[in-house]
mmCIF file of C-alpha atoms in Angstrom:
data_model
loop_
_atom_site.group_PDB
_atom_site.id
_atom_site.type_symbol
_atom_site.label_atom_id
_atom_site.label_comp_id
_atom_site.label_asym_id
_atom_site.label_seq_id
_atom_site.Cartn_x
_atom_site.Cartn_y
_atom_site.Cartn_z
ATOM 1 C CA UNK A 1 -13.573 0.344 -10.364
ATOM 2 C CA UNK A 2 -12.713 1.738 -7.257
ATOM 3 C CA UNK A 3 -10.923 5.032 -6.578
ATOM 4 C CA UNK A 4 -9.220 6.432 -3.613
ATOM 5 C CA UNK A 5 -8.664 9.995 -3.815
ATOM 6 C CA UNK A 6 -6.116 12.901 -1.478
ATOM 7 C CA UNK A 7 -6.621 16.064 -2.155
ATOM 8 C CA UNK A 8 -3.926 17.410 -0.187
ATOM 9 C CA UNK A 9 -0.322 16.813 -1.578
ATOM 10 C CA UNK A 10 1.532 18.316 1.541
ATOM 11 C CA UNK A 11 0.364 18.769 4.963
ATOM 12 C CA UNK A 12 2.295 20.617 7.845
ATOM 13 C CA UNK A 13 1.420 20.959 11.814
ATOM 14 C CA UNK A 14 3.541 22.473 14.281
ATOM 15 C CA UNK A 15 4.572 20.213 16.840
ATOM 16 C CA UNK A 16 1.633 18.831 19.513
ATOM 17 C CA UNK A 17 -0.927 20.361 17.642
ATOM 18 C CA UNK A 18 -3.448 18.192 15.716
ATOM 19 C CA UNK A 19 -3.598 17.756 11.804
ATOM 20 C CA UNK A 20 -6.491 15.865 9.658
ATOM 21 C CA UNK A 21 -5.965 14.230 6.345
ATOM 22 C CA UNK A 22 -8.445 14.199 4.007
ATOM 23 C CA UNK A 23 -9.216 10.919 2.097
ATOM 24 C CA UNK A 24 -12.478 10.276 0.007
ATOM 25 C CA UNK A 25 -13.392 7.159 -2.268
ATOM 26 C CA UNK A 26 -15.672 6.557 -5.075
ATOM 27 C CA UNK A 27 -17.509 2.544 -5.044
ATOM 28 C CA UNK A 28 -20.986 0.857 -5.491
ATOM 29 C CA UNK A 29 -20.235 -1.555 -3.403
ATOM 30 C CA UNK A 30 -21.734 -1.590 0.718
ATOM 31 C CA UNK A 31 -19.309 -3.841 2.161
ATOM 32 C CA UNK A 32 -15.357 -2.590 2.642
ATOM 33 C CA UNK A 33 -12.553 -1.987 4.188
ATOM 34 C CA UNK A 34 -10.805 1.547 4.596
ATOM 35 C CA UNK A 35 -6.785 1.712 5.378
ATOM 36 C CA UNK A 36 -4.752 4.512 6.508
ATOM 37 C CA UNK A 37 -0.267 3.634 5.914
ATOM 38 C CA UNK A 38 2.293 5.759 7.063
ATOM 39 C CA UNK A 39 5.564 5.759 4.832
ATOM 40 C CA UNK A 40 8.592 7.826 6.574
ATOM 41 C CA UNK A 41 11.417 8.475 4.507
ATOM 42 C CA UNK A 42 13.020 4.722 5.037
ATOM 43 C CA UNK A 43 10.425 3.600 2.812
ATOM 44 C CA UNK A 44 8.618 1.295 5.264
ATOM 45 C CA UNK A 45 4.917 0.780 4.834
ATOM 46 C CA UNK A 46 2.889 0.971 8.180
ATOM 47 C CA UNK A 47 0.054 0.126 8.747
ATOM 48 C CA UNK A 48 -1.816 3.074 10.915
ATOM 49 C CA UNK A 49 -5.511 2.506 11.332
ATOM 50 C CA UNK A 50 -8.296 -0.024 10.000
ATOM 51 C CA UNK A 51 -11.641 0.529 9.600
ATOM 52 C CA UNK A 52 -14.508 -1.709 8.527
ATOM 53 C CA UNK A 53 -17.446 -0.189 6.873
ATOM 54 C CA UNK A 54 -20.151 -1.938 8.638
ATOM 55 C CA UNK A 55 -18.881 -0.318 11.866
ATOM 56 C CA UNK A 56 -20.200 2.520 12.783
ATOM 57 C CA UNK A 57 -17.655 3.137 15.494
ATOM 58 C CA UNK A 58 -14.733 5.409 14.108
ATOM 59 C CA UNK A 59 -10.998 3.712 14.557
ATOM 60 C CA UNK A 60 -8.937 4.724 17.092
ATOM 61 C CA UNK A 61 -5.184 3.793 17.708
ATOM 62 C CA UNK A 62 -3.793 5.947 20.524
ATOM 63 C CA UNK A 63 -3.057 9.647 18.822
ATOM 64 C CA UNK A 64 -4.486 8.429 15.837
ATOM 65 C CA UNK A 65 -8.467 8.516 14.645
ATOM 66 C CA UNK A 66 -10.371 8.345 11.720
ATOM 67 C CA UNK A 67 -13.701 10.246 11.047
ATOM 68 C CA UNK A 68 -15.938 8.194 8.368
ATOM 69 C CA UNK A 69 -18.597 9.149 6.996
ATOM 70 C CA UNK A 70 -19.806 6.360 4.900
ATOM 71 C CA UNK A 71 -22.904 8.283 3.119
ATOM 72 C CA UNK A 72 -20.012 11.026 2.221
ATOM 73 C CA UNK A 73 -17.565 8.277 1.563
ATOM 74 C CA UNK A 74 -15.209 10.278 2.891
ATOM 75 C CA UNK A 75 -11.929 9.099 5.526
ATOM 76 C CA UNK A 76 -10.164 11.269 7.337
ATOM 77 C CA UNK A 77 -7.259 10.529 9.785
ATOM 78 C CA UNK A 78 -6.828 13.013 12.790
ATOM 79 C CA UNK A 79 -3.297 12.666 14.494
ATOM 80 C CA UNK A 80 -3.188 14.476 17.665
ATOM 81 C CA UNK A 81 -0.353 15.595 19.612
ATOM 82 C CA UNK A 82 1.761 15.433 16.183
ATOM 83 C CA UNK A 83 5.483 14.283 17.083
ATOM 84 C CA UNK A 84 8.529 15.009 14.586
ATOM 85 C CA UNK A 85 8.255 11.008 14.531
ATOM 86 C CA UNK A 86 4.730 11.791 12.610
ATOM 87 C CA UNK A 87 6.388 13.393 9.822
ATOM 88 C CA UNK A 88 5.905 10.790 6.462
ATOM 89 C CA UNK A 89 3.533 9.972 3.614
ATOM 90 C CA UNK A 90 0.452 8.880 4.406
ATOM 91 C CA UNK A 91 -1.236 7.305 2.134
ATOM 92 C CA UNK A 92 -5.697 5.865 2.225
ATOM 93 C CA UNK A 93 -6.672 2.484 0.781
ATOM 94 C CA UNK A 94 -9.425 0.798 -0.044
ATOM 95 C CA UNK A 95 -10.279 -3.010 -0.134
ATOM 96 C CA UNK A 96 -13.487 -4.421 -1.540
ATOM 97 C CA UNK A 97 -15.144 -7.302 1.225
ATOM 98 C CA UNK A 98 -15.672 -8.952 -1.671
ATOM 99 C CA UNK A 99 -12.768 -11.933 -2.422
ATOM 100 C CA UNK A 100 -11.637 -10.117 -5.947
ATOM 101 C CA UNK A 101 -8.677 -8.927 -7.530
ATOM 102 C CA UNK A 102 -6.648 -10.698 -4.582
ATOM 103 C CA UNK A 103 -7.893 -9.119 -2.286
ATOM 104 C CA UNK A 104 -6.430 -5.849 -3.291
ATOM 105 C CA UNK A 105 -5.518 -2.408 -1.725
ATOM 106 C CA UNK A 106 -6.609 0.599 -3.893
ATOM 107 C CA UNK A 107 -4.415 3.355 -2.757
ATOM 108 C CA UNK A 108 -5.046 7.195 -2.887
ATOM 109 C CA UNK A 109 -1.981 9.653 -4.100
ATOM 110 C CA UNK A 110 -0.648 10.637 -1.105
ATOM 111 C CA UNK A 111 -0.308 13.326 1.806
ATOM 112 C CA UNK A 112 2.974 14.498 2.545
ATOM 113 C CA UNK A 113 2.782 16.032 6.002
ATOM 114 C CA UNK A 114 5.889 17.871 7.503
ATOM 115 C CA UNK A 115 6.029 18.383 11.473
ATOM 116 C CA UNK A 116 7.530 21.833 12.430
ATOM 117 C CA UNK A 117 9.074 21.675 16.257
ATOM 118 C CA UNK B 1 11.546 -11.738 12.227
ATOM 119 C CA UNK B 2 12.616 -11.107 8.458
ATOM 120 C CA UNK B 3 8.940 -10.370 6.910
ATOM 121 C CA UNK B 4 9.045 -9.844 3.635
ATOM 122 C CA UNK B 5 12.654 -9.821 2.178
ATOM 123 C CA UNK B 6 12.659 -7.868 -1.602
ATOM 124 C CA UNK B 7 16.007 -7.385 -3.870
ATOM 125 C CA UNK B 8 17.737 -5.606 -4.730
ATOM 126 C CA UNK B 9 16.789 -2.253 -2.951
ATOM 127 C CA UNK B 10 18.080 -0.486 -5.904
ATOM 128 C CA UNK B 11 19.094 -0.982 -9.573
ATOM 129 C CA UNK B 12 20.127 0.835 -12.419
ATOM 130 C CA UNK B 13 19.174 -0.384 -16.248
ATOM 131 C CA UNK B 14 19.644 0.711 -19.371
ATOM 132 C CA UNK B 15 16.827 1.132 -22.097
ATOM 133 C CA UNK B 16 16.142 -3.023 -23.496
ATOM 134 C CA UNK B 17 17.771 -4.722 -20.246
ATOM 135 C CA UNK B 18 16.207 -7.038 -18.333
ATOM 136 C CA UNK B 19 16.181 -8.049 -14.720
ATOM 137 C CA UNK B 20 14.104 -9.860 -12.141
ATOM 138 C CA UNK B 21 12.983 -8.391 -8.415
ATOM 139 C CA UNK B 22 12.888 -11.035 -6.250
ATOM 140 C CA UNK B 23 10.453 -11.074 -3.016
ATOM 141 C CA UNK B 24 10.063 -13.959 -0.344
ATOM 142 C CA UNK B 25 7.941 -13.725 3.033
ATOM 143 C CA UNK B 26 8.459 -15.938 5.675
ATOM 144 C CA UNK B 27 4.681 -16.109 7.585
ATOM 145 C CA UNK B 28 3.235 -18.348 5.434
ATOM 146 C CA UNK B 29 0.609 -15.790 3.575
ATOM 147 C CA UNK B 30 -1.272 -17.132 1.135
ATOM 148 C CA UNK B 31 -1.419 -13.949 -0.725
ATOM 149 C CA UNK B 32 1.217 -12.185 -2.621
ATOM 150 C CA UNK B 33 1.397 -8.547 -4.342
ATOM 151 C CA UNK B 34 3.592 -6.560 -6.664
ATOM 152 C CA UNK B 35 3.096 -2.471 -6.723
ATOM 153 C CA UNK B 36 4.799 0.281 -8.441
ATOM 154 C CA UNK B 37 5.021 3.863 -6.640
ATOM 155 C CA UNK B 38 5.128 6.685 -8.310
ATOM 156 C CA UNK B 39 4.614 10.661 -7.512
ATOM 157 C CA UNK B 40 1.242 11.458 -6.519
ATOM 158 C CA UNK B 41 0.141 8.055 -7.883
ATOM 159 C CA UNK B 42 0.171 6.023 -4.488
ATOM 160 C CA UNK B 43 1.125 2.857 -4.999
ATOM 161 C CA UNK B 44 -0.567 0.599 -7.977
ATOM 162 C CA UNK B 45 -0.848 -2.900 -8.645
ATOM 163 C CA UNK B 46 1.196 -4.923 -11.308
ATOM 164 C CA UNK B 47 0.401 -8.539 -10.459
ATOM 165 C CA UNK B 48 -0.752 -10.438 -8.076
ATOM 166 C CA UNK B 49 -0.788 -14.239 -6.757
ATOM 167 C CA UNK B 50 -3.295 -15.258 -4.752
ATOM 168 C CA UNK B 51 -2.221 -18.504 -3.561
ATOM 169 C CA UNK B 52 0.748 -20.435 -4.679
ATOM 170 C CA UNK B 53 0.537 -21.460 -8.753
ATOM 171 C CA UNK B 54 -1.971 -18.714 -9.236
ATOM 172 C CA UNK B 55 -1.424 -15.682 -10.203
ATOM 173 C CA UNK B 56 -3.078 -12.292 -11.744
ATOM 174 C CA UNK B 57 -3.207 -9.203 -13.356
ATOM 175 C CA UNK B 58 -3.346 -5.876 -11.236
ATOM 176 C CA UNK B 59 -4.063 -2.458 -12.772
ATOM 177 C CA UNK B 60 -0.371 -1.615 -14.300
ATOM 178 C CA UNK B 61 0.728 -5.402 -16.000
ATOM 179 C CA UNK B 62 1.936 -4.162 -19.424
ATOM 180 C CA UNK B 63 5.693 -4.723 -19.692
ATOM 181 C CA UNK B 64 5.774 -6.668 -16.138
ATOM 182 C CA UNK B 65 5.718 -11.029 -15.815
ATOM 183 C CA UNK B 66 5.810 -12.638 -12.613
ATOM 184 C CA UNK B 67 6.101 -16.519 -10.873
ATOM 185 C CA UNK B 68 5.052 -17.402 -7.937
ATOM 186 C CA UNK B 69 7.751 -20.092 -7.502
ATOM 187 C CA UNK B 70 6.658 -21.271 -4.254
ATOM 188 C CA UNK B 71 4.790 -20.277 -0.925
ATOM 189 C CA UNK B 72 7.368 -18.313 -0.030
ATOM 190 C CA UNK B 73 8.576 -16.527 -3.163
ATOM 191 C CA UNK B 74 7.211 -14.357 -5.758
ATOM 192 C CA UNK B 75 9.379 -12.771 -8.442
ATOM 193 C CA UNK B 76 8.684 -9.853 -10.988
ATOM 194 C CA UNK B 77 10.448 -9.898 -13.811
ATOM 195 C CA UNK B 78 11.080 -6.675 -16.389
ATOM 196 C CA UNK B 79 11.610 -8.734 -19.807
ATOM 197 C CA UNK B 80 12.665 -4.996 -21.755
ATOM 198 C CA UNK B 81 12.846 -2.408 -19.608
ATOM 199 C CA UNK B 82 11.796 1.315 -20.890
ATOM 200 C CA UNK B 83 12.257 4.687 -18.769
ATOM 201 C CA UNK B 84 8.282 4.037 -17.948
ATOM 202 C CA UNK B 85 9.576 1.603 -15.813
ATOM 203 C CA UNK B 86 11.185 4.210 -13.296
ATOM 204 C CA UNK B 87 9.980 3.997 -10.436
ATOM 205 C CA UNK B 88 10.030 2.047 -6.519
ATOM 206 C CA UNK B 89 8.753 -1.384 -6.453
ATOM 207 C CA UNK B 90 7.135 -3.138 -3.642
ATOM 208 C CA UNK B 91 6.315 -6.822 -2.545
ATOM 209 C CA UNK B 92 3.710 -7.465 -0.061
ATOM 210 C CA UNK B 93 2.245 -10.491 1.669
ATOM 211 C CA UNK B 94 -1.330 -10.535 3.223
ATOM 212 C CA UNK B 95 -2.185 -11.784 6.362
ATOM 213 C CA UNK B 96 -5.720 -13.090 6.493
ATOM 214 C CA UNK B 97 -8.557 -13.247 8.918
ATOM 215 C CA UNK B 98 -9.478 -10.403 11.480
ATOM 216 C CA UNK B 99 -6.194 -8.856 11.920
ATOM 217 C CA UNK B 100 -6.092 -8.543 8.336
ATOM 218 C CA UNK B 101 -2.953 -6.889 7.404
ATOM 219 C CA UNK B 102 -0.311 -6.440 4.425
ATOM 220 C CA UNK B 103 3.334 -7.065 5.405
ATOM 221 C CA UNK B 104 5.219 -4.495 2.552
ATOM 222 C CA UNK B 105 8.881 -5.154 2.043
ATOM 223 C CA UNK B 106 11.929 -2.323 1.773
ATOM 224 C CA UNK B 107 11.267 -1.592 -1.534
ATOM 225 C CA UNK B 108 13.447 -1.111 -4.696
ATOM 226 C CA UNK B 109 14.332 1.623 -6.134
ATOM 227 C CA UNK B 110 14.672 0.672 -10.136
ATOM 228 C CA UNK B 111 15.757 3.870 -12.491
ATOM 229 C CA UNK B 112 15.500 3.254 -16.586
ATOM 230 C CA UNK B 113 18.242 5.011 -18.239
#
C-alpha cells in the first residue's frame, strides 16, 4: 500500500517571503499521480497543483510550484510571495495510474502553515 | 453551481445512535468518495462507489455502511455510533479525464458523546 508522508506539522513564513512543504511517498508502482490541497479554516478542499509522474516538467500554478524528484519520491510545494490568503492546511496525495481502489487519493497528515504580516 | 452538497455540516450523537450523512453532486461524476479527517491523519477513506450500484471498501470501513442511491447521491450511514467515530466527514465526486479533479463538499463535523 501506498503512503504519503509530512513531516512538518506547522509551517510559518512572514509575509512575501517564500515557504516549501515537504511531502514524500513510499510505492512500487512507476505510473502516478501526485496532489497538493489547500484547506483554510472554512473547511474547503482546493485543489492547488497536479503533477503526473511521467512528466518530468515540475507543476507550476502562478505562486505555486512543486519540486519532484521521482528517484527520491519526494514532493515539495514552494509558494512564493506568501499572502495572509496562503495561510491553511495543506495537505499531499497520491493516486495510483492504475484504475484501483476507485481511483483513490492517499493523503499525507498535514502541514499547517501560518502567514505572519 | 452547487458541487457537491453534504449534510448536515454538524451533528451531535450519543454513544449507540445512529444517523445517516447524506452527499449529492450535481456534475454527473461517475465516482463517489467518503473520508474521515482526523489530527495529523489527513483525510482517509471509508467507502467508496465507483459508478452508480457499485460500491467499495476504503481503508477505515469498520462501523461505516453506505448506498449509492443514484448518480447523484451517495449516503454514509453510522448504524452504532462510538466516540471513534469523532471526527469531520467528507463527500467527494471525481471528475475524470485530463483535468482530473475531486470536487470535496463542506464537510461535517460529527462529535460521539
Amino acid at each position: 500500500a501506498q503512503t504519503v508522508t509530512q513531516s512538518q506539522p506547522e509551517m510559518s513564513v512572514q509575509e512575501a517571503e517564500t515557504v516549501t512543504l515537504s511531502c514524500t511517498y513510499d510505492t512500487s508502482e512507476s505510473d502516478y499521480y501526485l496532489f497538493w490541497y489547500k484547506q483554510p479554516p472554512s473547511r474547503q478542499m482546493i485543489l492547488v497543483i497536479r503533477q503526473e509522474a511521467y512528466k518530468q516538467q515540475n507543476a507550476t500554478e502562478n505562486r505555486f510550484s512543486v519540486n519532484f524528484q521521482k528517484a527520491a519520491k519526494s514532493f515539495s510545494l514552494k509558494i512564493s510571495d506568501s499572502q495572509l490568503g496562503d495561510a491553511a492546511m495543506y495537505f499531499c496525495a497520491y493516486r495510483s495510474a492504475f484504475n484501483n481502489a476507485g481511483n483513490m487519493l492517499t493523503f499525507g497528515g498535514g502541514t499547517r502553515l501560518m502567514v505572519k504580516p | 453551481n452547487a458541487g457537491v452538497t453534504q449534510t448536515p455540516k454538524f451533528q451531535v450523537l450519543k454513544t449507540g445512535q445512529s444517523m445517516t450523512l447524506q452527499c449529492a453532486q450535481d456534475m454527473n461524476h461517475n465516482s463517489m468518495y467518503w473520508y474521515r479527517q482526523d489530527p495529523g491523519m489527513g483525510l482517509r477513506l471509508i467507502y467508496y462507489s465507483a459508478s452508480e450500484g457499485t460500491t467499495d471498501k476504503g481503508e477505515v470501513p469498520n462501523g461505516y455502511n453506505v448506498s449509492r442511491l443514484n448518480k447523484r447521491e451517495f449516503s454514509l450511514r453510522l448504524e452504532s455510533a462510538a466516540p471513534s467515530q469523532t471526527s469531520v466527514y467528507f463527500c467527494a465526486s471525481r471528475r475524470q479525464g485530463l483535468n482530473e479533479k475531486l470536487f470535496f463538499g463542506s464537510g461535517t463535523q460529527l462529535s460521539v458523546l
